[in-house]
Tab-separated table of C-alpha atoms in Angstrom:
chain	number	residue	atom	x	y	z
A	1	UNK	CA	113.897	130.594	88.021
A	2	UNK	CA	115.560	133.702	89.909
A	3	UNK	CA	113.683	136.310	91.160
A	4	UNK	CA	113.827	138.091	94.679
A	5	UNK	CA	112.018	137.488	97.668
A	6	UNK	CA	110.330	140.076	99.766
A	7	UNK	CA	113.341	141.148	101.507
A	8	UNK	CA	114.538	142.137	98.545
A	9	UNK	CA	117.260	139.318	98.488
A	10	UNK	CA	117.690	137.290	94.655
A	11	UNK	CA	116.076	133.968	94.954
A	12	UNK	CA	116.768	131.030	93.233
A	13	UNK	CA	113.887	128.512	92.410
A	14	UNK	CA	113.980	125.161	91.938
A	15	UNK	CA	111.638	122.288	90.967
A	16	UNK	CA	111.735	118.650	92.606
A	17	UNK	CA	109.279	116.816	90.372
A	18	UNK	CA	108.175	113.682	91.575
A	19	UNK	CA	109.916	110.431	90.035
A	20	UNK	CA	107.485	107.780	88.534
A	21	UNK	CA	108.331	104.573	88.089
A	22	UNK	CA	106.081	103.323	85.338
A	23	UNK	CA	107.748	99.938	85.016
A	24	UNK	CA	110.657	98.706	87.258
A	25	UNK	CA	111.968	95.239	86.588
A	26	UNK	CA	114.670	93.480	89.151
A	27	UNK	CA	116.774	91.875	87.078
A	28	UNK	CA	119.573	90.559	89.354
A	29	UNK	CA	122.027	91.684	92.351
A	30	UNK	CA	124.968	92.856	92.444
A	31	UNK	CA	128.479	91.170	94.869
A	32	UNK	CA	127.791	94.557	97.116
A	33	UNK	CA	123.769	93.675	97.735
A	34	UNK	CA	122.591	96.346	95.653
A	35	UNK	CA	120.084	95.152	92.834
A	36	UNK	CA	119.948	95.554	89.582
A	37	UNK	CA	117.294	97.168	87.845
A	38	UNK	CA	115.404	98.105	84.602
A	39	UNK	CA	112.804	101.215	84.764
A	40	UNK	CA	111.075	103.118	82.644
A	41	UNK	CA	110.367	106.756	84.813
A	42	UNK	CA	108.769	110.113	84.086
A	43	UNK	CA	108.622	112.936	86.059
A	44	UNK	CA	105.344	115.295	86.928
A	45	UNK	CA	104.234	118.641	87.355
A	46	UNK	CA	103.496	117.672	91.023
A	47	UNK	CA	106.644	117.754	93.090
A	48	UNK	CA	108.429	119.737	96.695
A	49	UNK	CA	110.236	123.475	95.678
A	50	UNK	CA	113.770	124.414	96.403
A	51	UNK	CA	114.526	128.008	97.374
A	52	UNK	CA	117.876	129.260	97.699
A	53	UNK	CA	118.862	132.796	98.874
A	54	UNK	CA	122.380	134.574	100.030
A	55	UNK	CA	122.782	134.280	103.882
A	56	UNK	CA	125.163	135.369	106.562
A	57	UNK	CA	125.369	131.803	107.367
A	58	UNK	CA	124.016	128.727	105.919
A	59	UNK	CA	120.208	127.788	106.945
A	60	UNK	CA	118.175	125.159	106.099
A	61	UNK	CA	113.994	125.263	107.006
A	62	UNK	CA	111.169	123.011	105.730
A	63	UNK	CA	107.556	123.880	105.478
A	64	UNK	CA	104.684	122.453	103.375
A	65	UNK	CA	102.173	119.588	103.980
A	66	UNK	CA	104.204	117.176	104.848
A	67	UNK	CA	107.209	119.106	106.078
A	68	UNK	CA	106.210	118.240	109.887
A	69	UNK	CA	107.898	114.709	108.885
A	70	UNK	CA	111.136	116.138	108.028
A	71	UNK	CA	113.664	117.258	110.636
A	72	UNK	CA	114.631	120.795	110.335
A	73	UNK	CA	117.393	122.373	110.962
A	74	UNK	CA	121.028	121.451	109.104
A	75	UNK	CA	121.819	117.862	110.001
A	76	UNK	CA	124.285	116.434	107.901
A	77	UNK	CA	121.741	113.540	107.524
A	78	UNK	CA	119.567	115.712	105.202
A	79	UNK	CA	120.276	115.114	101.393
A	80	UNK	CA	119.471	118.478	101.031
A	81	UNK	CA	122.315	119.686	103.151
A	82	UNK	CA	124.373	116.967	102.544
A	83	UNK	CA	124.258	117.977	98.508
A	84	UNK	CA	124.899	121.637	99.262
A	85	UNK	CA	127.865	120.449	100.851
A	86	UNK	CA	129.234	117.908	98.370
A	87	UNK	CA	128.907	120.854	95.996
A	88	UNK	CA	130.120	123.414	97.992
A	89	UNK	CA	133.296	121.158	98.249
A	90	UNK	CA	133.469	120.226	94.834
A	91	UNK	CA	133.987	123.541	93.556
A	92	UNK	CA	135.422	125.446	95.883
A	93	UNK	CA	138.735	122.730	95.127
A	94	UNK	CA	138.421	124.669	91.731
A	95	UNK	CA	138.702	127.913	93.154
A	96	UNK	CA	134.898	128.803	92.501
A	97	UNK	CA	133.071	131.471	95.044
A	98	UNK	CA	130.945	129.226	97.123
A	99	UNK	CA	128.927	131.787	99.718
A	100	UNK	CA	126.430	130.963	102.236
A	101	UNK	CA	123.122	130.490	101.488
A	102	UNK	CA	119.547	129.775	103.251
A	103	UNK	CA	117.816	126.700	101.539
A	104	UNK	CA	113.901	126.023	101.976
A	105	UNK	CA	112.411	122.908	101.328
A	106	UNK	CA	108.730	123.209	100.449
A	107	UNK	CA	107.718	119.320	100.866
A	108	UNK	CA	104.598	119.071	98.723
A	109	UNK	CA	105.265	115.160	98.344
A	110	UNK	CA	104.808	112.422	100.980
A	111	UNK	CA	107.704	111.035	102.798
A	112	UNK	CA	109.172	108.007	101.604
A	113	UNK	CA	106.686	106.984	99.551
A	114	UNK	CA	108.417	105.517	96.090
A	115	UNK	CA	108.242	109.069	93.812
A	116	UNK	CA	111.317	110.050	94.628
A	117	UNK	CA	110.900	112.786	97.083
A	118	UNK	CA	114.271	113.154	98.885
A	119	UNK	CA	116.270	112.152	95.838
A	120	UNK	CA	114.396	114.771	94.342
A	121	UNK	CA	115.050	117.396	96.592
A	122	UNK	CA	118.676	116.350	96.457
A	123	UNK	CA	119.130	117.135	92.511
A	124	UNK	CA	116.818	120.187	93.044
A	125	UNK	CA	119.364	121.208	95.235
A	126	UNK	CA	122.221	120.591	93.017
A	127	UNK	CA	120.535	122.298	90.030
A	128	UNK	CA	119.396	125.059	91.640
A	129	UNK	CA	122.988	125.957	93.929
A	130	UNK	CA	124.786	125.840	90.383
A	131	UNK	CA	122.033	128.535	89.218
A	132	UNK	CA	122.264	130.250	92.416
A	133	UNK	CA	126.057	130.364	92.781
A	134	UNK	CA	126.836	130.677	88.504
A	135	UNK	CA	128.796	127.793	88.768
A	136	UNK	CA	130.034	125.470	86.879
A	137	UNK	CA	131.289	121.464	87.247
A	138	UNK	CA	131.657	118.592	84.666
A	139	UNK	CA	129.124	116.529	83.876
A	140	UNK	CA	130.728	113.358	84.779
A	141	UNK	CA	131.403	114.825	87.915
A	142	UNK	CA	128.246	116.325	88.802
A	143	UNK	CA	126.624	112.559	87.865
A	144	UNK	CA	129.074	111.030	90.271
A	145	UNK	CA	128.215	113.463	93.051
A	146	UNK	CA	124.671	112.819	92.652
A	147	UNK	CA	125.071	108.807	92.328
A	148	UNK	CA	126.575	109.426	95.623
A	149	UNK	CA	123.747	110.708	97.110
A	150	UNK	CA	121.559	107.893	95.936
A	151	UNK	CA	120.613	105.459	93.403
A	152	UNK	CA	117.910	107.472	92.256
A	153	UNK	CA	119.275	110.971	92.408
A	154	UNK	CA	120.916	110.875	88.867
A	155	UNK	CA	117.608	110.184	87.434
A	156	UNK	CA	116.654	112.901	89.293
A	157	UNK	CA	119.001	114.853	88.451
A	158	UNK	CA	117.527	114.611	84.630
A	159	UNK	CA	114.050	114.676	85.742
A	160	UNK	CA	112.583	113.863	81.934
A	161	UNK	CA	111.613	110.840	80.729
A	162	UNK	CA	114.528	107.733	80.647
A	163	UNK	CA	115.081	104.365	81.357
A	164	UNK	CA	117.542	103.450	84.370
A	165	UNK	CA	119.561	100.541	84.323
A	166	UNK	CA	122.006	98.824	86.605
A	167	UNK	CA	121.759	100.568	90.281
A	168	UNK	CA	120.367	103.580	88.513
A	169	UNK	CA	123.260	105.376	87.101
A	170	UNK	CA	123.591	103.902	83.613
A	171	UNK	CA	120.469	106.394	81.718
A	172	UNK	CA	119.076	106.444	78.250
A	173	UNK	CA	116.689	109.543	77.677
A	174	UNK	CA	113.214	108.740	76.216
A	175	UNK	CA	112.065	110.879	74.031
A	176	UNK	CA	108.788	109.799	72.688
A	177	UNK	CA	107.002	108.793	76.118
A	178	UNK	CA	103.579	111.437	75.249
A	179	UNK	CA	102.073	113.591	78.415
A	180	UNK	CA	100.380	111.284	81.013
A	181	UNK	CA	97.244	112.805	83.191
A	182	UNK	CA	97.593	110.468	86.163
A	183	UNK	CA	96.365	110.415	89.602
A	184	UNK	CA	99.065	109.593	92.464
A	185	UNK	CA	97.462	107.849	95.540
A	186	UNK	CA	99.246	107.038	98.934
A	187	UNK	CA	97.234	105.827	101.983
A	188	UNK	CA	100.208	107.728	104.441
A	189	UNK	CA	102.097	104.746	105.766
A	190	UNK	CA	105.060	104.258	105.196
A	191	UNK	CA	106.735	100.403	103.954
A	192	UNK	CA	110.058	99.491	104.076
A	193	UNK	CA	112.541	99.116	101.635
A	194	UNK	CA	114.848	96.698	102.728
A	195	UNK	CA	111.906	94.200	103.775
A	196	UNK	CA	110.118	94.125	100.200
A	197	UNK	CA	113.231	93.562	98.559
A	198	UNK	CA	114.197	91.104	100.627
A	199	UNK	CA	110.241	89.233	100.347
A	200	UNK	CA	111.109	89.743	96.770
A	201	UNK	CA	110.843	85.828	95.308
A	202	UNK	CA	113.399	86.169	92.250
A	203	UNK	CA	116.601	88.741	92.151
A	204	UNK	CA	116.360	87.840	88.290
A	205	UNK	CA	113.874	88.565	86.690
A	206	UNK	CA	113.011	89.170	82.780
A	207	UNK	CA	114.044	92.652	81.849
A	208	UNK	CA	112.086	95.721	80.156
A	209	UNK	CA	110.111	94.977	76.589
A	210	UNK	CA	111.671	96.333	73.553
A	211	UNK	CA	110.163	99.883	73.600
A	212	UNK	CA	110.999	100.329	69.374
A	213	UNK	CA	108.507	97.500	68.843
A	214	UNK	CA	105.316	98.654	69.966
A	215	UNK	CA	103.836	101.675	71.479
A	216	UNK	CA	103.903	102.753	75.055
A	217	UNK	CA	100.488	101.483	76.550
A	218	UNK	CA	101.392	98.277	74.766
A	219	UNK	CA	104.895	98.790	76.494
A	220	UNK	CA	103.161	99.467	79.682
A	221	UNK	CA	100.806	97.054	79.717
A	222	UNK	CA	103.330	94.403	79.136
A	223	UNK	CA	106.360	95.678	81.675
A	224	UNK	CA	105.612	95.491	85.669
A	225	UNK	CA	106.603	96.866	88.974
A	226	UNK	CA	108.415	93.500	90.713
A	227	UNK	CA	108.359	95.235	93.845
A	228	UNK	CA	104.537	95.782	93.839
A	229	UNK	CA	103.678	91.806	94.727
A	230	UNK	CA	105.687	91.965	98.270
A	231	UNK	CA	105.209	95.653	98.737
A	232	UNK	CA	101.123	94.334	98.588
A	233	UNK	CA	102.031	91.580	100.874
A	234	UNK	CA	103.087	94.015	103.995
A	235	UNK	CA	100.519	97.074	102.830
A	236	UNK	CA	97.208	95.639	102.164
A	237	UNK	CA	96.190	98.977	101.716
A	238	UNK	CA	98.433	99.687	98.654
A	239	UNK	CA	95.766	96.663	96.380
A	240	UNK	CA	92.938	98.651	98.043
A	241	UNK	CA	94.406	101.997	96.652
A	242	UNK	CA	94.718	99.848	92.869
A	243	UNK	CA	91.341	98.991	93.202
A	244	UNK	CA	90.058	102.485	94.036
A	245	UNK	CA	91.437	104.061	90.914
A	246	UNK	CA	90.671	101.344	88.959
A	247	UNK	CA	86.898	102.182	89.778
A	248	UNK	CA	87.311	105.576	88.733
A	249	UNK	CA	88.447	104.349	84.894
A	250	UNK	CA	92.009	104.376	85.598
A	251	UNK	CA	93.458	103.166	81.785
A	252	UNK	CA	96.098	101.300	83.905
A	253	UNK	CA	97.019	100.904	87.713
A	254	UNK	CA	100.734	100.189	89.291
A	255	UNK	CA	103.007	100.774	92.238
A	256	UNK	CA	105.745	103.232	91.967
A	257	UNK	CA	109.091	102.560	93.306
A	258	UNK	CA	109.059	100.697	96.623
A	259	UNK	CA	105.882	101.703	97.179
A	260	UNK	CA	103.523	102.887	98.674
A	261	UNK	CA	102.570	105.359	95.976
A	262	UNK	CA	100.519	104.128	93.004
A	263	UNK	CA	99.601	105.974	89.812
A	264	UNK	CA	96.644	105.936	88.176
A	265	UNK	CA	96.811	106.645	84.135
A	266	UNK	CA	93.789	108.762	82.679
A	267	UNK	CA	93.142	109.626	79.378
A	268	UNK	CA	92.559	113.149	80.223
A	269	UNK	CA	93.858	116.070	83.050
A	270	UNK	CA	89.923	116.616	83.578
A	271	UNK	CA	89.313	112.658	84.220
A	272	UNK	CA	92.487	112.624	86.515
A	273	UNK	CA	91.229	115.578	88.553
A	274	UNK	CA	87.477	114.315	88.615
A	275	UNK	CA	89.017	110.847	90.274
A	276	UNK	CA	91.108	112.945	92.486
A	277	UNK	CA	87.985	114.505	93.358
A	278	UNK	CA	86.098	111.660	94.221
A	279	UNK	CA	88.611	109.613	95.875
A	280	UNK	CA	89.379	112.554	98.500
A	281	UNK	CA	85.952	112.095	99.202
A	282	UNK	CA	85.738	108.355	99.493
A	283	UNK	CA	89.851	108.185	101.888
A	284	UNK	CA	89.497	111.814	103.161
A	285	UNK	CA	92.898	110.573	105.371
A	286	UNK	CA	94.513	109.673	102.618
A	287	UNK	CA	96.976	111.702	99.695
A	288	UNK	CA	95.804	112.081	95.976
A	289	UNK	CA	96.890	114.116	93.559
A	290	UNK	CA	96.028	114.718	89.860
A	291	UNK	CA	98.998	116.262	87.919
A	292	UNK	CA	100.423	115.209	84.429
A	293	UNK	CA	104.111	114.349	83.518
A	294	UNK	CA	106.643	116.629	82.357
């Protein structure tokens, strides 16, 4: 979306839709430590906002709910700067006008919390600066770029429905996956990484169903999150969170990602927002948020 903001200034707007994982199986590890991976993800309608306007020099600012948790300012340890900058560098080699610009992060989504949030706002950025600029790059290399950003930020970079394999980067779009009301939960502590893959009991594990075979709560129902078990292990609070929405009818319960975000499936946008209802009420400390997929 462009439009202009109240200065007057055009403004370039970009969603960061948060990345479910609705099934991620670890199927081995790669020489180089990174792990190898099956996953079926979706994107929602909840997610942060990129804004990008001309500037005299190039600004980045954060605001939002959970922007406090985010340095501000242009670090090079930002993905958000650091994509403007791989871009920026990428075409400028091919002679394209790359001019300053003031980027604002609006972080709706919790920080590190397994729904993608900074790879997110990494592809946002990409997206949106080749809107913003009228720019153009190959494919291949814009997919490269973004696999150097992060595992997850080509996925991102799609944000529709596909399944991931390898470290992330080898995507086949799904087409069929219907709209999902669900309800993300996160009890606002953060796990790491690192220390539920390496609790993780088997690097090789059976990969995704066959998807052709049978539909996709039957596909759902049978496919897992193998990070969920150890990621339960360190957060207690992420099997209270499953048992919360499983109270309020959930049609099915899992961890997304790492962790420690779980979604809850509903069979209706009304149910989802009822539950989201009911559990603010029950972990007033805690984040929930009813949205559907995209």
């Amino acid at each position: 979306m462009r439009g202009h903001d109240v200065s007057g200034a055009t403004e370039t707007i970009e969603a960061a839709p948060a990345k479910i994982n609705l099934a991620l199986h670890v199927t081995g590890q790669r020489a180089d430590g990174y792990h190898l991976l099956e996953t079926l993800v979706t994107f929602t309608e909840a997610g942060d906002t990129i804004r990008i306007r001309d500037a005299d020099a190039d600004s980045f600012s954060i605001s939002g709910p959970f922007g406090d948790l985010l340095r501000a300012g242009d670090g090079g340890d930002n993905l958000v700067t650091r994509a403007r900058d791989l871009l920026r560098d990428a075409l400028a080699s091919t002679g394209q006008p790359v001019p300053p610009v003031a980027i604002h992060l609006e972080k709706n989504l919790p920080v590190a919390s397994g729904i993608g949030g900074g790879s997110a706002d990494a592809a946002a950025t990409l997206r949106g600066l080749l809107r913003h600029w009228r720019a153009g790059i190959a494919p291949d290399a814009l997919a490269s770029m973004a696999l150097t950003l992060g595992a997850d930020v080509p996925m991102c970079l799609e944000s529709r429905s596909l399944i991931a394999r390898g470290i992330g980067e080898d995507i086949e779009p799904v087409t069929d996956l219907p709209e999902l009301a669900m309800v993300l939960a996160n009890p606002l502590k953060a796990v790491s990484t690192p220390e539920i893959f390496r609790r993780l009991q088997t690097k090789t594990n059976p990969p995704l169903p066959a998807s052709a075979t049978i539909g996709w709560m039957d596909f759902l129902a049978q496919s897992r999150n193998d990070l969920q078990p150890p990621a339960q292990a360190l957060l207690p609070e992420i099997g209270e969170i499953v048992g919360l929405l499983s109270q309020e009818g959930a049609a099915l319960v899992r961890m997304s990602g790492s962790g420690a975000t779980c979604f809850g499936i509903f069979h209706s946008l009304e149910a989802a927002r009822k539950a989201e209802t009911s559990l603010r009420k029950k972990r007033p400390g805690w984040y929930f948020q009813a949205t559907r997929t995209i």
